One Martini backbone bead per residue (centre of mass of N, CA, C, O) as a GRO file, in nm:
protein
  536
    1UNK     BB    1  -1.136  -0.345  -1.754
    2UNK     BB    2  -0.781  -0.286  -1.668
    3UNK     BB    3  -0.490  -0.415  -1.558
    4UNK     BB    4  -0.211  -0.203  -1.443
    5UNK     BB    5   0.080  -0.021  -1.377
    6UNK     BB    6  -0.011   0.199  -1.590
    7UNK     BB    7  -0.146   0.527  -1.658
    8UNK     BB    8  -0.260   0.798  -1.831
    9UNK     BB    9  -0.548   0.781  -1.697
   10UNK     BB   10  -0.788   0.855  -1.490
   11UNK     BB   11  -1.063   0.874  -1.369
   12UNK     BB   12  -1.319   1.115  -1.402
   13UNK     BB   13  -1.313   1.223  -1.098
   14UNK     BB   14  -1.026   1.342  -1.133
   15UNK     BB   15  -1.125   1.562  -1.329
   16UNK     BB   16  -1.302   1.699  -1.139
   17UNK     BB   17  -1.090   1.761  -0.923
   18UNK     BB   18  -0.921   1.963  -1.100
   19UNK     BB   19  -1.149   2.179  -1.119
   20UNK     BB   20  -1.184   2.240  -0.819
   21UNK     BB   21  -0.884   2.285  -0.742
   22UNK     BB   22  -0.851   2.529  -0.954
   23UNK     BB   23  -1.059   2.674  -0.795
   24UNK     BB   24  -1.258   2.912  -0.625
   25UNK     BB   25  -1.534   2.845  -0.415
   26UNK     BB   26  -1.514   2.522  -0.475
   27UNK     BB   27  -1.698   2.221  -0.387
   28UNK     BB   28  -1.650   1.858  -0.354
   29UNK     BB   29  -1.883   1.588  -0.336
   30UNK     BB   30  -1.774   1.245  -0.287
   31UNK     BB   31  -1.885   0.941  -0.373
   32UNK     BB   32  -1.681   0.718  -0.179
   33UNK     BB   33  -1.449   0.524  -0.087
   34UNK     BB   34  -1.170   0.522   0.113
   35UNK     BB   35  -0.960   0.455  -0.124
   36UNK     BB   36  -1.027   0.722  -0.312
   37UNK     BB   37  -0.812   0.925  -0.152
   38UNK     BB   38  -0.551   0.915  -0.342
   39UNK     BB   39  -0.576   1.171  -0.523
   40UNK     BB   40  -0.447   1.385  -0.333
   41UNK     BB   41  -0.144   1.329  -0.412
   42UNK     BB   42  -0.138   1.462  -0.697
   43UNK     BB   43  -0.134   1.757  -0.559
   44UNK     BB   44   0.083   1.737  -0.333
   45UNK     BB   45   0.317   1.607  -0.505
   46UNK     BB   46   0.318   1.714  -0.800
   47UNK     BB   47   0.220   2.021  -0.743
   48UNK     BB   48   0.316   2.121  -0.465
   49UNK     BB   49   0.086   2.167  -0.252
   50UNK     BB   50  -0.029   2.324   0.068
   51UNK     BB   51  -0.302   2.185  -0.018
   52UNK     BB   52  -0.587   2.025  -0.029
   53UNK     BB   53  -0.837   1.936  -0.176
   54UNK     BB   54  -1.193   2.041  -0.230
   55UNK     BB   55  -1.279   1.744  -0.081
   56UNK     BB   56  -1.565   1.528   0.014
   57UNK     BB   57  -1.587   1.218   0.153
   58UNK     BB   58  -1.782   0.964   0.244
   59UNK     BB   59  -1.641   0.693   0.311
   60UNK     BB   60  -1.751   0.420   0.260
   61UNK     BB   61  -1.822   0.096   0.387
   62UNK     BB   62  -1.918  -0.226   0.396
   63UNK     BB   63  -2.121  -0.184   0.632
   64UNK     BB   64  -2.294   0.045   0.479
   65UNK     BB   65  -2.447  -0.137   0.256
   66UNK     BB   66  -2.680  -0.233   0.468
   67UNK     BB   67  -2.788   0.058   0.447
   68UNK     BB   68  -2.822   0.419   0.415
   69UNK     BB   69  -2.639   0.586   0.187
   70UNK     BB   70  -2.803   0.836   0.129
   71UNK     BB   71  -2.770   0.959   0.416
   72UNK     BB   72  -2.486   0.983   0.413
   73UNK     BB   73  -2.465   1.195   0.182
   74UNK     BB   74  -2.630   1.408   0.327
   75UNK     BB   75  -2.444   1.460   0.568
   76UNK     BB   76  -2.204   1.553   0.407
   77UNK     BB   77  -2.334   1.781   0.272
   78UNK     BB   78  -2.390   1.956   0.521
   79UNK     BB   79  -2.106   1.965   0.640
   80UNK     BB   80  -1.974   2.099   0.392
   81UNK     BB   81  -2.141   2.369   0.389
   82UNK     BB   82  -2.091   2.454   0.678
   83UNK     BB   83  -1.771   2.447   0.676
   84UNK     BB   84  -1.715   2.606   0.364
   85UNK     BB   85  -1.912   2.784   0.222
   86UNK     BB   86  -1.965   2.766  -0.084
   87UNK     BB   87  -2.039   2.907  -0.398
   88UNK     BB   88  -2.007   2.610  -0.515
   89UNK     BB   89  -2.152   2.265  -0.589
   90UNK     BB   90  -2.004   1.954  -0.626
   91UNK     BB   91  -2.156   1.646  -0.740
   92UNK     BB   92  -2.038   1.290  -0.688
   93UNK     BB   93  -1.891   0.986  -0.829
   94UNK     BB   94  -1.738   0.704  -0.829
   95UNK     BB   95  -1.696   0.398  -0.953
   96UNK     BB   96  -1.795   0.237  -0.717
   97UNK     BB   97  -2.054   0.417  -0.643
   98UNK     BB   98  -2.205   0.385  -0.911
   99UNK     BB   99  -2.326   0.094  -0.834
  100UNK     BB  100  -2.537   0.212  -0.603
  101UNK     BB  101  -2.726   0.443  -0.711
  102UNK     BB  102  -2.776   0.725  -0.542
  103UNK     BB  103  -2.765   0.999  -0.664
  104UNK     BB  104  -2.624   1.268  -0.536
  105UNK     BB  105  -2.711   1.510  -0.715
  106UNK     BB  106  -3.029   1.478  -0.662
  107UNK     BB  107  -3.003   1.514  -0.349
  108UNK     BB  108  -2.881   1.807  -0.351
  109UNK     BB  109  -3.109   1.956  -0.517
  110UNK     BB  110  -3.329   1.882  -0.260
  111UNK     BB  111  -3.189   2.053  -0.004
  112UNK     BB  112  -3.180   2.383  -0.022
  113UNK     BB  113  -2.949   2.538  -0.133
  114UNK     BB  114  -2.783   2.880  -0.163
  115UNK     BB  115  -2.631   2.743  -0.414
  116UNK     BB  116  -2.484   2.625  -0.669
  117UNK     BB  117  -2.578   2.290  -0.791
  118UNK     BB  118  -2.359   2.038  -0.945
  119UNK     BB  119  -2.436   1.751  -1.110
  120UNK     BB  120  -2.212   1.472  -1.200
  121UNK     BB  121  -2.211   1.241  -1.469
  122UNK     BB  122  -1.963   0.977  -1.473
  123UNK     BB  123  -1.859   0.722  -1.674
  124UNK     BB  124  -1.620   0.518  -1.549
  125UNK     BB  125  -1.625   0.259  -1.772
  126UNK     BB  126  -1.575   0.473  -2.043
  127UNK     BB  127  -1.426   0.703  -1.902
  128UNK     BB  128  -1.194   0.977  -1.835
  129UNK     BB  129  -1.023   1.241  -1.715
  130UNK     BB  130  -1.048   1.451  -1.950
  131UNK     BB  131  -1.347   1.412  -1.973
  132UNK     BB  132  -1.416   1.483  -1.672
  133UNK     BB  133  -1.313   1.789  -1.697
  134UNK     BB  134  -1.484   1.880  -1.932
  135UNK     BB  135  -1.768   1.810  -1.809
  136UNK     BB  136  -1.746   1.975  -1.557
  137UNK     BB  137  -1.688   2.251  -1.686
  138UNK     BB  138  -1.952   2.263  -1.848
  139UNK     BB  139  -2.153   2.221  -1.618
  140UNK     BB  140  -2.074   2.463  -1.455
  141UNK     BB  141  -2.114   2.686  -1.659
  142UNK     BB  142  -2.405   2.620  -1.725
  143UNK     BB  143  -2.524   2.624  -1.444
  144UNK     BB  144  -2.446   2.933  -1.372
  145UNK     BB  145  -2.560   3.073  -1.637
  146UNK     BB  146  -2.868   2.986  -1.580
  147UNK     BB  147  -2.900   3.211  -1.349
  148UNK     BB  148  -2.947   3.413  -1.564
  149UNK     BB  149  -3.131   3.611  -1.693
  150UNK     BB  150  -3.285   3.598  -1.996
  151UNK     BB  151  -3.206   3.894  -2.108
  152UNK     BB  152  -2.874   3.809  -2.093
  153UNK     BB  153  -2.922   3.623  -2.315
  154UNK     BB  154  -2.795   3.496  -2.615
  155UNK     BB  155  -2.677   3.534  -2.973
  156UNK     BB  156  -2.586   3.832  -2.959
  157UNK     BB  157  -2.253   3.888  -3.098
  158UNK     BB  158  -1.969   4.106  -3.104
  159UNK     BB  159  -1.617   4.108  -3.157
  160UNK     BB  160  -1.615   4.441  -3.223
  161UNK     BB  161  -1.749   4.608  -2.981
  162UNK     BB  162  -1.490   4.770  -2.877
  163UNK     BB  163  -1.510   5.005  -3.059
  164UNK     BB  164  -1.792   5.142  -2.983
  165UNK     BB  165  -1.690   5.129  -2.653
  166UNK     BB  166  -1.392   5.238  -2.614
  167UNK     BB  167  -1.193   4.975  -2.601
  168UNK     BB  168  -1.044   4.700  -2.531
  169UNK     BB  169  -0.992   4.388  -2.621
  170UNK     BB  170  -1.157   4.081  -2.481
  171UNK     BB  171  -1.057   3.768  -2.330
  172UNK     BB  172  -1.073   3.420  -2.291
  173UNK     BB  173  -0.910   3.169  -2.090
  174UNK     BB  174  -0.951   2.828  -2.174
  175UNK     BB  175  -0.835   2.512  -1.980
  176UNK     BB  176  -0.674   2.553  -1.728
  177UNK     BB  177  -0.495   2.329  -1.491
  178UNK     BB  178  -0.442   2.121  -1.279
  179UNK     BB  179  -0.231   1.868  -1.397
  180UNK     BB  180  -0.124   2.030  -1.614
  181UNK     BB  181   0.106   2.137  -1.874
  182UNK     BB  182   0.221   2.438  -1.791
  183UNK     BB  183  -0.026   2.638  -1.734
  184UNK     BB  184   0.075   2.874  -1.545
  185UNK     BB  185   0.289   2.978  -1.768
  186UNK     BB  186   0.115   3.008  -2.014
  187UNK     BB  187  -0.058   3.235  -1.901
  188UNK     BB  188   0.164   3.445  -1.853
  189UNK     BB  189   0.259   3.454  -2.150
  190UNK     BB  190  -0.008   3.538  -2.280
  191UNK     BB  191  -0.072   3.802  -2.123
  192UNK     BB  192   0.179   3.936  -2.241
  193UNK     BB  193   0.128   3.893  -2.540
  194UNK     BB  194  -0.160   4.041  -2.549
  195UNK     BB  195  -0.075   4.313  -2.438
  196UNK     BB  196   0.115   4.385  -2.684
  197UNK     BB  197  -0.164   4.373  -2.867
  198UNK     BB  198  -0.412   4.506  -2.699
  199UNK     BB  199  -0.507   4.270  -2.511
  200UNK     BB  200  -0.732   4.154  -2.291
  201UNK     BB  201  -0.789   3.971  -1.994
  202UNK     BB  202  -1.074   3.860  -1.846
  203UNK     BB  203  -1.086   3.523  -1.813
  204UNK     BB  204  -0.953   3.256  -1.619
  205UNK     BB  205  -1.052   2.912  -1.699
  206UNK     BB  206  -1.043   2.753  -1.412
  207UNK     BB  207  -0.778   2.886  -1.310
  208UNK     BB  208  -0.853   3.077  -1.030
  209UNK     BB  209  -1.145   3.074  -1.033
  210UNK     BB  210  -1.470   3.175  -0.993
  211UNK     BB  211  -1.801   3.175  -1.020
  212UNK     BB  212  -1.834   3.462  -1.090
  213UNK     BB  213  -1.646   3.456  -1.340
  214UNK     BB  214  -1.844   3.277  -1.510
  215UNK     BB  215  -2.052   3.517  -1.538
  216UNK     BB  216  -1.842   3.691  -1.732
  217UNK     BB  217  -1.786   3.549  -2.000
  218UNK     BB  218  -1.992   3.712  -2.208
  219UNK     BB  219  -1.817   3.991  -2.194
  220UNK     BB  220  -1.648   3.888  -2.400
  221UNK     BB  221  -1.542   3.873  -2.735
  222UNK     BB  222  -1.368   3.591  -2.685
  223UNK     BB  223  -1.237   3.261  -2.708
  224UNK     BB  224  -0.970   3.074  -2.569
  225UNK     BB  225  -0.857   2.769  -2.675
  226UNK     BB  226  -0.601   2.592  -2.527
  227UNK     BB  227  -0.747   2.307  -2.427
  228UNK     BB  228  -0.948   2.100  -2.578
  229UNK     BB  229  -0.990   1.864  -2.370
  230UNK     BB  230  -1.141   2.083  -2.176
  231UNK     BB  231  -1.282   2.344  -2.349
  232UNK     BB  232  -1.449   2.278  -2.613
  233UNK     BB  233  -1.740   2.231  -2.506
  234UNK     BB  234  -1.764   2.519  -2.380
  235UNK     BB  235  -1.717   2.670  -2.629
  236UNK     BB  236  -1.961   2.548  -2.804
  237UNK     BB  237  -2.182   2.655  -2.612
  238UNK     BB  238  -2.114   2.960  -2.611
  239UNK     BB  239  -2.168   2.979  -2.918
  240UNK     BB  240  -2.467   2.879  -2.924
  241UNK     BB  241  -2.578   3.072  -2.679
  242UNK     BB  242  -2.379   3.365  -2.729
  243UNK     BB  243  -2.200   3.387  -3.004
  244UNK     BB  244  -1.904   3.295  -2.925
  245UNK     BB  245  -1.620   3.296  -3.041
  246UNK     BB  246  -1.328   3.061  -3.115
  247UNK     BB  247  -1.022   2.945  -3.099
  248UNK     BB  248  -0.805   2.687  -3.289
  249UNK     BB  249  -0.536   2.779  -3.204
  250UNK     BB  250  -0.225   2.656  -3.054
  251UNK     BB  251   0.044   2.838  -2.912
  252UNK     BB  252   0.282   2.600  -3.005
  253UNK     BB  253   0.517   2.769  -3.134
  254UNK     BB  254   0.597   2.983  -3.385
  255UNK     BB  255   0.379   2.920  -3.599
  256UNK     BB  256   0.128   2.898  -3.409
  257UNK     BB  257   0.164   3.184  -3.279
  258UNK     BB  258   0.122   3.339  -3.549
  259UNK     BB  259  -0.154   3.222  -3.613
  260UNK     BB  260  -0.293   3.306  -3.347
  261UNK     BB  261  -0.275   3.611  -3.391
  262UNK     BB  262  -0.412   3.627  -3.653
  263UNK     BB  263  -0.683   3.515  -3.571
  264UNK     BB  264  -0.745   3.721  -3.342
  265UNK     BB  265  -0.745   3.970  -3.534
  266UNK     BB  266  -0.970   3.872  -3.714
  267UNK     BB  267  -1.194   3.843  -3.510
  268UNK     BB  268  -1.144   4.145  -3.391
  269UNK     BB  269  -1.066   4.349  -3.622
  270UNK     BB  270  -0.773   4.386  -3.660
  271UNK     BB  271  -0.462   4.444  -3.735
  272UNK     BB  272  -0.215   4.297  -3.850
  273UNK     BB  273   0.050   4.155  -3.751
  274UNK     BB  274   0.377   4.097  -3.733
  275UNK     BB  275   0.533   3.849  -3.913
  276UNK     BB  276   0.835   3.887  -3.774
  277UNK     BB  277   0.815   3.842  -3.451
  278UNK     BB  278   0.925   3.572  -3.396
  279UNK     BB  279   1.232   3.632  -3.481
  280UNK     BB  280   1.241   3.859  -3.247
  281UNK     BB  281   1.144   3.678  -2.978
  282UNK     BB  282   1.283   3.411  -3.082
  283UNK     BB  283   1.546   3.153  -3.096
  284UNK     BB  284   1.459   2.921  -3.281
  285UNK     BB  285   1.497   3.023  -3.582
  286UNK     BB  286   1.801   3.072  -3.554
  287UNK     BB  287   1.890   2.801  -3.477
  288UNK     BB  288   1.763   2.635  -3.716
  289UNK     BB  289   1.971   2.806  -3.925
  290UNK     BB  290   2.221   2.717  -3.809
  291UNK     BB  291   2.509   2.542  -3.797
  292UNK     BB  292   2.447   2.387  -3.523
  293UNK     BB  293   2.181   2.243  -3.635
  294UNK     BB  294   2.272   2.032  -3.843
  295UNK     BB  295   2.264   1.779  -3.648
  296UNK     BB  296   1.924   1.794  -3.644
  297UNK     BB  297   1.883   1.711  -3.921
  298UNK     BB  298   1.668   1.431  -3.962
  299UNK     BB  299   1.577   1.351  -3.699
  300UNK     BB  300   1.429   1.091  -3.535
  301UNK     BB  301   1.078   1.103  -3.422
  302UNK     BB  302   0.883   1.032  -3.141
  303UNK     BB  303   0.517   1.080  -3.073
  304UNK     BB  304   0.364   1.116  -2.746
  305UNK     BB  305   0.022   1.215  -2.614
  306UNK     BB  306  -0.164   1.456  -2.594
  307UNK     BB  307  -0.320   1.598  -2.847
  308UNK     BB  308  -0.208   1.883  -2.825
  309UNK     BB  309   0.103   1.830  -2.786
  310UNK     BB  310   0.140   1.621  -3.034
  311UNK     BB  311   0.068   1.812  -3.262
  312UNK     BB  312   0.269   2.037  -3.202
  313UNK     BB  313   0.523   1.874  -3.211
  314UNK     BB  314   0.501   1.782  -3.501
  315UNK     BB  315   0.524   2.070  -3.626
  316UNK     BB  316   0.786   2.152  -3.509
  317UNK     BB  317   0.964   1.922  -3.605
  318UNK     BB  318   0.891   1.941  -3.923
  319UNK     BB  319   0.916   2.281  -3.967
  320UNK     BB  320   1.134   2.394  -3.732
  321UNK     BB  321   1.375   2.150  -3.715
  322UNK     BB  322   1.397   1.914  -3.927
  323UNK     BB  323   1.255   1.655  -3.857
  324UNK     BB  324   1.172   1.304  -3.849
  325UNK     BB  325   0.863   1.171  -3.832
  326UNK     BB  326   0.803   0.819  -3.716
  327UNK     BB  327   0.582   0.899  -3.483
  328UNK     BB  328   0.209   0.925  -3.388
  329UNK     BB  329   0.036   0.980  -3.076
  330UNK     BB  330  -0.262   0.897  -2.851
  331UNK     BB  331  -0.456   0.839  -2.555
  332UNK     BB  332  -0.686   1.020  -2.665
  333UNK     BB  333  -0.989   0.960  -2.809
  334UNK     BB  334  -1.103   1.254  -2.843
  335UNK     BB  335  -0.828   1.320  -3.032
  336UNK     BB  336  -0.799   1.129  -3.280
  337UNK     BB  337  -0.875   1.289  -3.534
  338UNK     BB  338  -0.655   1.510  -3.542
  339UNK     BB  339  -0.408   1.317  -3.518
  340UNK     BB  340  -0.470   1.162  -3.785
  341UNK     BB  341  -0.437   1.412  -3.954
  342UNK     BB  342  -0.154   1.472  -3.885
  343UNK     BB  343  -0.023   1.198  -3.966
  344UNK     BB  344  -0.116   1.201  -4.269
  345UNK     BB  345   0.063   1.452  -4.352
  346UNK     BB  346   0.327   1.263  -4.264
  347UNK     BB  347   0.273   0.957  -4.368
  348UNK     BB  348   0.107   0.841  -4.115
  349UNK     BB  349  -0.004   0.621  -3.849
  350UNK     BB  350  -0.187   0.650  -3.602
  351UNK     BB  351  -0.148   0.607  -3.240
  352UNK     BB  352  -0.411   0.461  -3.053
  353UNK     BB  353  -0.346   0.442  -2.709
  354UNK     BB  354  -0.337   0.308  -2.347
  355UNK     BB  355  -0.081   0.109  -2.400
  356UNK     BB  356   0.246   0.125  -2.298
  357UNK     BB  357   0.352  -0.130  -2.450
  358UNK     BB  358   0.257  -0.061  -2.735
  359UNK     BB  359   0.429   0.199  -2.745
  360UNK     BB  360   0.702   0.061  -2.688
  361UNK     BB  361   0.692  -0.104  -2.957
  362UNK     BB  362   0.670   0.120  -3.157
  363UNK     BB  363   0.935   0.261  -3.077
  364UNK     BB  364   1.120   0.030  -3.144
  365UNK     BB  365   1.038   0.010  -3.440
  366UNK     BB  366   1.112   0.312  -3.536
  367UNK     BB  367   1.404   0.397  -3.427
  368UNK     BB  368   1.466   0.646  -3.283
  369UNK     BB  369   1.648   0.945  -3.152
  370UNK     BB  370   1.371   1.064  -3.034
  371UNK     BB  371   1.164   1.133  -2.766
  372UNK     BB  372   0.814   1.259  -2.738
  373UNK     BB  373   0.646   1.248  -2.401
  374UNK     BB  374   0.587   1.092  -2.135
  375UNK     BB  375   0.687   0.932  -1.844
  376UNK     BB  376   0.661   0.652  -1.988
  377UNK     BB  377   0.848   0.706  -2.226
  378UNK     BB  378   1.095   0.757  -2.059
  379UNK     BB  379   1.126   0.467  -1.950
  380UNK     BB  380   1.128   0.329  -2.218
  381UNK     BB  381   1.370   0.484  -2.350
  382UNK     BB  382   1.574   0.409  -2.149
  383UNK     BB  383   1.561   0.090  -2.200
  384UNK     BB  384   1.649   0.169  -2.526
  385UNK     BB  385   1.858   0.412  -2.534
  386UNK     BB  386   1.675   0.687  -2.550
  387UNK     BB  387   1.616   1.004  -2.593
  388UNK     BB  388   1.404   1.218  -2.371
  389UNK     BB  389   1.102   1.429  -2.376
  390UNK     BB  390   0.869   1.600  -2.192
  391UNK     BB  391   0.518   1.711  -2.330
  392UNK     BB  392   0.320   1.545  -2.121
  393UNK     BB  393   0.072   1.423  -1.987
  394UNK     BB  394   0.197   1.226  -1.787
  395UNK     BB  395   0.385   1.324  -1.486
  396UNK     BB  396   0.654   1.437  -1.305
  397UNK     BB  397   0.773   1.639  -1.068
  398UNK     BB  398   1.009   1.733  -1.268
  399UNK     BB  399   0.762   1.862  -1.462
  400UNK     BB  400   0.722   2.091  -1.208
  401UNK     BB  401   0.859   2.365  -1.218
  402UNK     BB  402   0.953   2.658  -1.037
  403UNK     BB  403   1.003   2.778  -1.279
  404UNK     BB  404   0.994   2.937  -1.578
  405UNK     BB  405   0.817   2.708  -1.824
  406UNK     BB  406   0.677   2.741  -2.093
  407UNK     BB  407   0.500   2.642  -2.421
  408UNK     BB  408   0.398   2.916  -2.496
  409UNK     BB  409   0.494   3.101  -2.722
  410UNK     BB  410   0.799   3.255  -2.750
  411UNK     BB  411   0.924   3.128  -2.485
  412UNK     BB  412   0.813   2.832  -2.535
  413UNK     BB  413   1.004   2.796  -2.783
  414UNK     BB  414   1.270   2.806  -2.613
  415UNK     BB  415   1.203   2.566  -2.418
  416UNK     BB  416   1.168   2.355  -2.623
  417UNK     BB  417   1.445   2.364  -2.760
  418UNK     BB  418   1.596   2.284  -2.509
  419UNK     BB  419   1.449   2.026  -2.428
  420UNK     BB  420   1.523   1.867  -2.696
  421UNK     BB  421   1.838   1.927  -2.769
  422UNK     BB  422   1.982   1.809  -2.505
  423UNK     BB  423   1.925   1.500  -2.547
  424UNK     BB  424   2.071   1.496  -2.824
  425UNK     BB  425   2.352   1.596  -2.732
  426UNK     BB  426   2.370   1.352  -2.530
  427UNK     BB  427   2.351   1.136  -2.759
  428UNK     BB  428   2.616   1.201  -2.876
  429UNK     BB  429   2.786   1.157  -2.624
  430UNK     BB  430   2.705   0.862  -2.597
  431UNK     BB  431   2.836   0.765  -2.876
  432UNK     BB  432   3.121   0.848  -2.805
  433UNK     BB  433   3.155   0.676  -2.558
  434UNK     BB  434   3.118   0.415  -2.712
  435UNK     BB  435   3.364   0.449  -2.910
  436UNK     BB  436   3.587   0.549  -2.648
  437UNK     BB  437   3.571   0.355  -2.396
  438UNK     BB  438   3.880   0.220  -2.433
  439UNK     BB  439   4.025   0.451  -2.359
  440UNK     BB  440   4.222   0.610  -2.118
  441UNK     BB  441   4.018   0.826  -2.019
  442UNK     BB  442   3.836   0.582  -1.958
  443UNK     BB  443   3.677   0.438  -1.713
  444UNK     BB  444   3.550   0.195  -1.561
  445UNK     BB  445   3.200   0.235  -1.558
  446UNK     BB  446   3.097   0.443  -1.736
  447UNK     BB  447   2.840   0.692  -1.728
  448UNK     BB  448   2.538   0.802  -1.843
  449UNK     BB  449   2.210   0.936  -1.893
  450UNK     BB  450   2.097   0.647  -1.976
  451UNK     BB  451   2.257   0.487  -1.758
  452UNK     BB  452   2.369   0.192  -1.702
  453UNK     BB  453   2.608   0.172  -1.940
  454UNK     BB  454   2.429   0.322  -2.167
  455UNK     BB  455   2.328   0.068  -2.336
  456UNK     BB  456   2.604  -0.137  -2.371
  457UNK     BB  457   2.521  -0.396  -2.271
  458UNK     BB  458   2.579  -0.709  -2.307
  459UNK     BB  459   2.458  -1.008  -2.326
  460UNK     BB  460   2.667  -1.149  -2.137
  461UNK     BB  461   2.654  -0.929  -1.911
  462UNK     BB  462   2.357  -0.959  -1.850
  463UNK     BB  463   2.370  -1.259  -1.755
  464UNK     BB  464   2.580  -1.211  -1.532
  465UNK     BB  465   2.417  -1.018  -1.367
  466UNK     BB  466   2.162  -1.188  -1.320
  467UNK     BB  467   2.315  -1.422  -1.189
  468UNK     BB  468   2.422  -1.262  -0.939
  469UNK     BB  469   2.124  -1.165  -0.835
  470UNK     BB  470   1.998  -1.443  -0.970
  471UNK     BB  471   2.040  -1.776  -0.983
  472UNK     BB  472   1.783  -1.880  -1.114
  473UNK     BB  473   1.826  -1.745  -1.411
  474UNK     BB  474   2.039  -1.918  -1.538
  475UNK     BB  475   1.867  -2.140  -1.668
  476UNK     BB  476   1.718  -1.939  -1.856
  477UNK     BB  477   1.970  -1.857  -2.002
  478UNK     BB  478   2.055  -2.124  -2.119
  479UNK     BB  479   1.789  -2.184  -2.272
  480UNK     BB  480   1.799  -1.922  -2.443
  481UNK     BB  481   2.086  -1.984  -2.580
  482UNK     BB  482   1.967  -2.232  -2.751
  483UNK     BB  483   1.787  -2.028  -2.940
  484UNK     BB  484   2.005  -1.820  -2.941
  485UNK     BB  485   2.255  -1.673  -3.042
  486UNK     BB  486   2.593  -1.617  -2.992
  487UNK     BB  487   2.787  -1.343  -2.877
  488UNK     BB  488   3.076  -1.242  -2.946
  489UNK     BB  489   3.318  -1.013  -2.859
  490UNK     BB  490   3.347  -0.927  -3.155
  491UNK     BB  491   3.046  -0.872  -3.221
  492UNK     BB  492   3.006  -0.666  -2.985
  493UNK     BB  493   3.205  -0.459  -3.082
  494UNK     BB  494   3.074  -0.407  -3.359
  495UNK     BB  495   2.797  -0.314  -3.235
  496UNK     BB  496   2.921  -0.060  -3.070
  497UNK     BB  497   2.971   0.114  -3.335
  498UNK     BB  498   2.679   0.155  -3.340
  499UNK     BB  499   2.436   0.350  -3.308
  500UNK     BB  500   2.210   0.349  -3.053
  501UNK     BB  501   1.928   0.401  -3.225
  502UNK     BB  502   1.997   0.114  -3.409
  503UNK     BB  503   2.108  -0.128  -3.234
  504UNK     BB  504   1.851  -0.297  -3.175
  505UNK     BB  505   1.786  -0.354  -3.472
  506UNK     BB  506   2.043  -0.489  -3.552
  507UNK     BB  507   2.037  -0.716  -3.351
  508UNK     BB  508   1.774  -0.846  -3.459
  509UNK     BB  509   1.873  -0.890  -3.758
  510UNK     BB  510   2.119  -1.059  -3.688
  511UNK     BB  511   1.958  -1.298  -3.536
  512UNK     BB  512   1.774  -1.369  -3.770
  513UNK     BB  513   2.000  -1.438  -3.982
  514UNK     BB  514   2.147  -1.654  -3.800
  515UNK     BB  515   1.891  -1.856  -3.800
  516UNK     BB  516   1.869  -1.886  -4.110
  517UNK     BB  517   2.183  -1.972  -4.144
  518UNK     BB  518   2.294  -2.142  -3.877
  519UNK     BB  519   2.406  -1.962  -3.659
  520UNK     BB  520   2.563  -1.981  -3.333
  521UNK     BB  521   2.775  -1.744  -3.402
  522UNK     BB  522   2.850  -1.393  -3.357
  523UNK     BB  523   3.038  -1.198  -3.553
  524UNK     BB  524   3.161  -0.966  -3.767
  525UNK     BB  525   3.075  -1.118  -4.022
  526UNK     BB  526   2.775  -1.157  -3.959
  527UNK     BB  527   2.712  -0.852  -3.944
  528UNK     BB  528   2.789  -0.803  -4.240
  529UNK     BB  529   2.600  -1.011  -4.372
  530UNK     BB  530   2.334  -0.883  -4.262
  531UNK     BB  531   2.359  -0.610  -4.389
  532UNK     BB  532   2.360  -0.726  -4.695
  533UNK     BB  533   2.079  -0.872  -4.668
  534UNK     BB  534   1.895  -0.618  -4.588
  535UNK     BB  535   1.989  -0.440  -4.843
  536UNK     BB  536   1.899  -0.638  -5.083
   0.00000   0.00000   0.00000
């Protein structure tokens, strides 16, 4: 394990909490020390929920380790069942409790409770949050469906049975959870979309599902795998054991939504949908072909997030908005293979990493004009003076809007267009402010959306600001100035004329050239000479 300021994913027991908190009638008993209750804040603060997660912690302390911690687990199990009377009981342990090896799942299975008890073993030191959510959902579905009589199970299944039964086709929507990215709104959008095509939604799980709903999963004609990080393992198990096919296309973007509808109609043996529906329902195709969108064509975009949203964003950027994707990656190692395949199609090498500093370094090297990422890329982009739109978890509370704001379907394409284009338009405004900031219309200290001084603070101004706030840094600044060439006011003025999205790269290249040429002071002529040198 590695200590870090930020992390893209929590430990796997947080993923298990997401499943338990997303469902109704499920309670999770977590064998964990007192400090691990911090995860409650993720749901009450980020999701802004009015109730805490349905989790009972054993909250053992150091003094308990000298006694029988197994009996402590049993006591909390009994109390949780008596107090909450759940329809299904999840039992697991946190990373700290894993070292004690009390095996709380086995203890709960032998206590004779009259509801399904699902013990989940999550290797906390090798796996992370999304894997924990996927494994918990899979074990819960498998554990509950195994209670069905054997004659109800089997692999005989026909996706077109709805025709002979005289009803509309029905599908399950699998994968949405709390702390997912806009899952609530995605479900609303897809329910509306599928209803327009004569398809009923049978069960949505795990979000707002009950254990009894999981029993009904095999009664649908097919499964829709909305978020592969969470639902793919369950869909594969249902396909093997019940013969239920599942969709492979995630409907994020106009093209993907069109492909998704075609895939569903084909699997259900329905007539093909109207191929022009996307242009009629979403404004994105019209905007991307309009004169106003010419400013967007060829914009350099760096994409990083969970696998599902990163792949979808790359397709939208490349095929629907005419952007140039200059970086693509994910923190989810379980999704590394499809992300690498998507990057290869774009002529890129995918970045697979959970180190936000490595992502920031790759972002700076790519010199994009727009970043599409998580809340951590938003912070990194702000430091680099680059516009950013959040497309994936981990997210801030501001990325959980109270308004309707889906990512999937036709309306989701509209939301995505707005979310991505507005930062770029503000970036254009930022560049114009930088070009004309000395005109009389602008007052001293004008700030832009990119933060204090809009990323245009000169090297000299930065050193003066640091010295004013922390005099001890003055000596460091003096020593660093001996190693790096000094920018003159003339050189800084010339640098300010360069667009913000490549200014950092130009600064680095000019300083590199100055050191090679033995220049101690960088003026406008040095900037021109460096430009010629690196173009040669």
